[in-house]
Amino acid sequence: MVRIDGYLLGNRQTEAGEHGDALGPLFDSTTFRHLEGFGIGPGWQCWEVGAGGTSVVSWLAKKVGPTGRVVATGLDTSGLAPAARPPVEVRAHDVGADEPPGEDFDLVHARVVLSHLPDHERALRSMVEALRPGGRLLVEDVDPALQPLLCLDEYGPEQQLANRLRRGVHTLLADRGADLSYGRRLPRLLREAGLRRVAADAYFPVASPACAALESATIRETRDDLVTAGLAADQDIDRHLANVNAGGLDLAAAPMISAWGRKA
């Protein structure tokens, strides 16, 4: 996760690291399933865009082996240090502004990146340009507007508070330019970018311990912004965090939409 302009969830804070760590248990299995379906193997050249952690990068490195290459990029690459050894190359890079780090990639992947960029169209074009003919692009992004609730079963005050704070976080994200309905447009955007054999699916965690970890990190990271904007009081946030930590809430994550296609 990266901070672009007013992006709410920057990756320099402790909670942002925890936020990124929670994404892995929730969504890595879905990501890896798609990448396995592409036939990834030794010798592949891969670009991991906006990498905030090491789980996907390390998985790719094992798949491509010593004859392959994994270029992991982001604005802040400090969290990638543990993976920065061959075949992994770590580079500071702004996908929305810089030229792509090559044009011969077999695979380009980005997860929860494009919806937060001010110029996601340029970023997507850059990712397509970086593919060799026949190369694969996998873009994954959440769609909070498609399912905006944190607690689907809003049967009591704890669940009502959780959903009110979730609406507050979404308000902050939208105010900072995040596109909360970006995920659903991915198939069309990939086709318009010239990719072939475009397909997509979605994964929607309804109740998971990883959802609780993600929610705790998100709320602690956005706490000051929520209070300053008048969207929540400190006591509301303290009560919600206690409810989350108690483990009695069935917390859902926004649907993660995965879309993929092949360059002609």
CSV table of C-alpha atoms in Angstrom, one decimal, residues 119-230:
chain,number,residue,atom,x,y,z
A,119,ASP,CA,-4.0,8.6,-12.5
A,120,HIS,CA,-4.9,5.0,-12.5
A,121,GLU,CA,-5.5,5.0,-16.3
A,122,ARG,CA,-1.8,5.9,-16.9
A,123,ALA,CA,-0.7,3.3,-14.4
A,124,LEU,CA,-2.7,0.6,-16.2
A,125,ARG,CA,-1.3,1.6,-19.5
A,126,SER,CA,2.2,1.4,-18.1
A,127,MET,CA,1.5,-2.1,-16.8
A,128,VAL,CA,0.2,-3.3,-20.2
A,129,GLU,CA,3.2,-1.7,-22.0
A,130,ALA,CA,5.6,-3.7,-19.7
A,131,LEU,CA,4.2,-7.0,-20.9
A,132,ARG,CA,5.8,-9.0,-23.6
A,133,PRO,CA,3.4,-10.3,-26.3
A,134,GLY,CA,1.4,-13.1,-24.7
A,135,GLY,CA,2.3,-11.8,-21.2
A,136,ARG,CA,-0.4,-11.9,-18.5
A,137,LEU,CA,-1.7,-9.0,-16.4
A,138,LEU,CA,-3.5,-9.7,-13.1
A,139,VAL,CA,-5.1,-6.7,-11.4
A,140,GLU,CA,-6.9,-7.1,-8.0
A,141,ASP,CA,-8.8,-4.4,-6.2
A,142,VAL,CA,-11.5,-4.1,-3.6
A,143,ASP,CA,-14.9,-2.6,-4.3
A,144,PRO,CA,-16.2,-1.2,-1.0
A,145,ALA,CA,-19.2,0.4,-2.7
A,146,LEU,CA,-20.4,-3.0,-3.8
A,147,GLN,CA,-20.6,-4.2,-0.2
A,148,PRO,CA,-20.1,-1.3,2.2
A,149,LEU,CA,-20.9,-3.1,5.5
A,150,LEU,CA,-18.4,-4.3,8.1
A,151,CYS,CA,-21.1,-6.4,9.9
A,152,LEU,CA,-23.5,-7.9,7.5
A,153,ASP,CA,-25.8,-9.0,10.4
A,154,GLU,CA,-26.5,-5.6,12.0
A,155,TYR,CA,-28.5,-7.0,15.0
A,156,GLY,CA,-27.1,-4.9,17.9
A,157,PRO,CA,-25.4,-1.7,18.9
A,158,GLU,CA,-21.9,-3.2,18.5
A,159,GLN,CA,-22.6,-4.0,14.9
A,160,GLN,CA,-24.3,-0.7,14.3
A,161,LEU,CA,-21.2,1.1,15.6
A,162,ALA,CA,-18.9,-1.0,13.4
A,163,ASN,CA,-20.9,-0.1,10.3
A,164,ARG,CA,-21.0,3.6,11.2
A,165,LEU,CA,-17.2,3.6,11.5
A,166,ARG,CA,-16.8,1.7,8.3
A,167,ARG,CA,-18.9,4.4,6.6
A,168,GLY,CA,-16.6,7.0,8.1
A,169,VAL,CA,-13.5,5.3,6.7
A,170,HIS,CA,-15.1,5.1,3.3
A,171,THR,CA,-16.0,8.9,3.5
A,172,LEU,CA,-12.3,9.7,4.2
A,173,LEU,CA,-11.1,7.5,1.4
A,174,ALA,CA,-13.5,9.1,-1.1
A,175,ASP,CA,-12.5,12.6,0.1
A,176,ARG,CA,-8.9,11.7,-0.7
A,177,GLY,CA,-9.7,10.5,-4.2
A,178,ALA,CA,-9.9,6.8,-3.8
A,179,ASP,CA,-12.3,5.1,-6.2
A,180,LEU,CA,-14.6,2.9,-4.1
A,181,SER,CA,-16.2,1.3,-7.1
A,182,TYR,CA,-13.1,0.7,-9.1
A,183,GLY,CA,-13.0,-3.1,-8.7
A,184,ARG,CA,-16.2,-3.8,-10.7
A,185,ARG,CA,-14.8,-1.9,-13.7
A,186,LEU,CA,-11.6,-3.9,-14.0
A,187,PRO,CA,-12.8,-6.4,-16.7
A,188,ARG,CA,-13.9,-3.5,-19.0
A,189,LEU,CA,-10.8,-1.5,-18.3
A,190,LEU,CA,-8.5,-4.5,-19.2
A,191,ARG,CA,-10.4,-5.0,-22.5
A,192,GLU,CA,-10.2,-1.3,-23.3
A,193,ALA,CA,-6.4,-1.5,-22.7
A,194,GLY,CA,-6.2,-4.1,-25.5
A,195,LEU,CA,-5.9,-7.3,-23.5
A,196,ARG,CA,-7.5,-10.5,-24.8
A,197,ARG,CA,-9.1,-13.4,-23.0
A,198,VAL,CA,-10.2,-11.1,-20.2
A,199,ALA,CA,-12.0,-12.8,-17.3
A,200,ALA,CA,-12.6,-11.9,-13.6
A,201,ASP,CA,-14.0,-13.2,-10.4
A,202,ALA,CA,-14.5,-12.0,-6.8
A,203,TYR,CA,-13.6,-13.2,-3.3
A,204,PHE,CA,-15.7,-12.0,-0.4
A,205,PRO,CA,-14.6,-12.9,3.1
A,206,VAL,CA,-17.7,-12.8,5.4
A,207,ALA,CA,-16.1,-13.7,8.8
A,208,SER,CA,-12.4,-14.3,9.4
A,209,PRO,CA,-9.9,-13.6,12.1
A,210,ALA,CA,-7.9,-11.8,9.4
A,211,CYS,CA,-10.8,-9.5,8.9
A,212,ALA,CA,-10.5,-8.5,12.6
A,213,ALA,CA,-6.8,-7.8,12.2
A,214,LEU,CA,-7.4,-5.8,9.1
A,215,GLU,CA,-10.1,-3.8,10.8
A,216,SER,CA,-8.1,-3.1,13.9
A,217,ALA,CA,-5.1,-1.8,11.9
A,218,THR,CA,-7.4,0.3,9.6
A,219,ILE,CA,-9.2,2.0,12.5
A,220,ARG,CA,-6.0,2.7,14.5
A,221,GLU,CA,-4.4,4.1,11.4
A,222,THR,CA,-7.3,6.4,10.5
A,223,ARG,CA,-8.3,7.3,14.1
A,224,ASP,CA,-7.0,10.9,14.0
A,225,ASP,CA,-8.6,11.6,10.6
A,226,LEU,CA,-12.0,10.2,11.7
A,227,VAL,CA,-12.0,12.4,14.9
A,228,THR,CA,-10.8,15.5,13.1
A,229,ALA,CA,-13.4,15.1,10.4
A,230,GLY,CA,-16.2,14.7,13.0
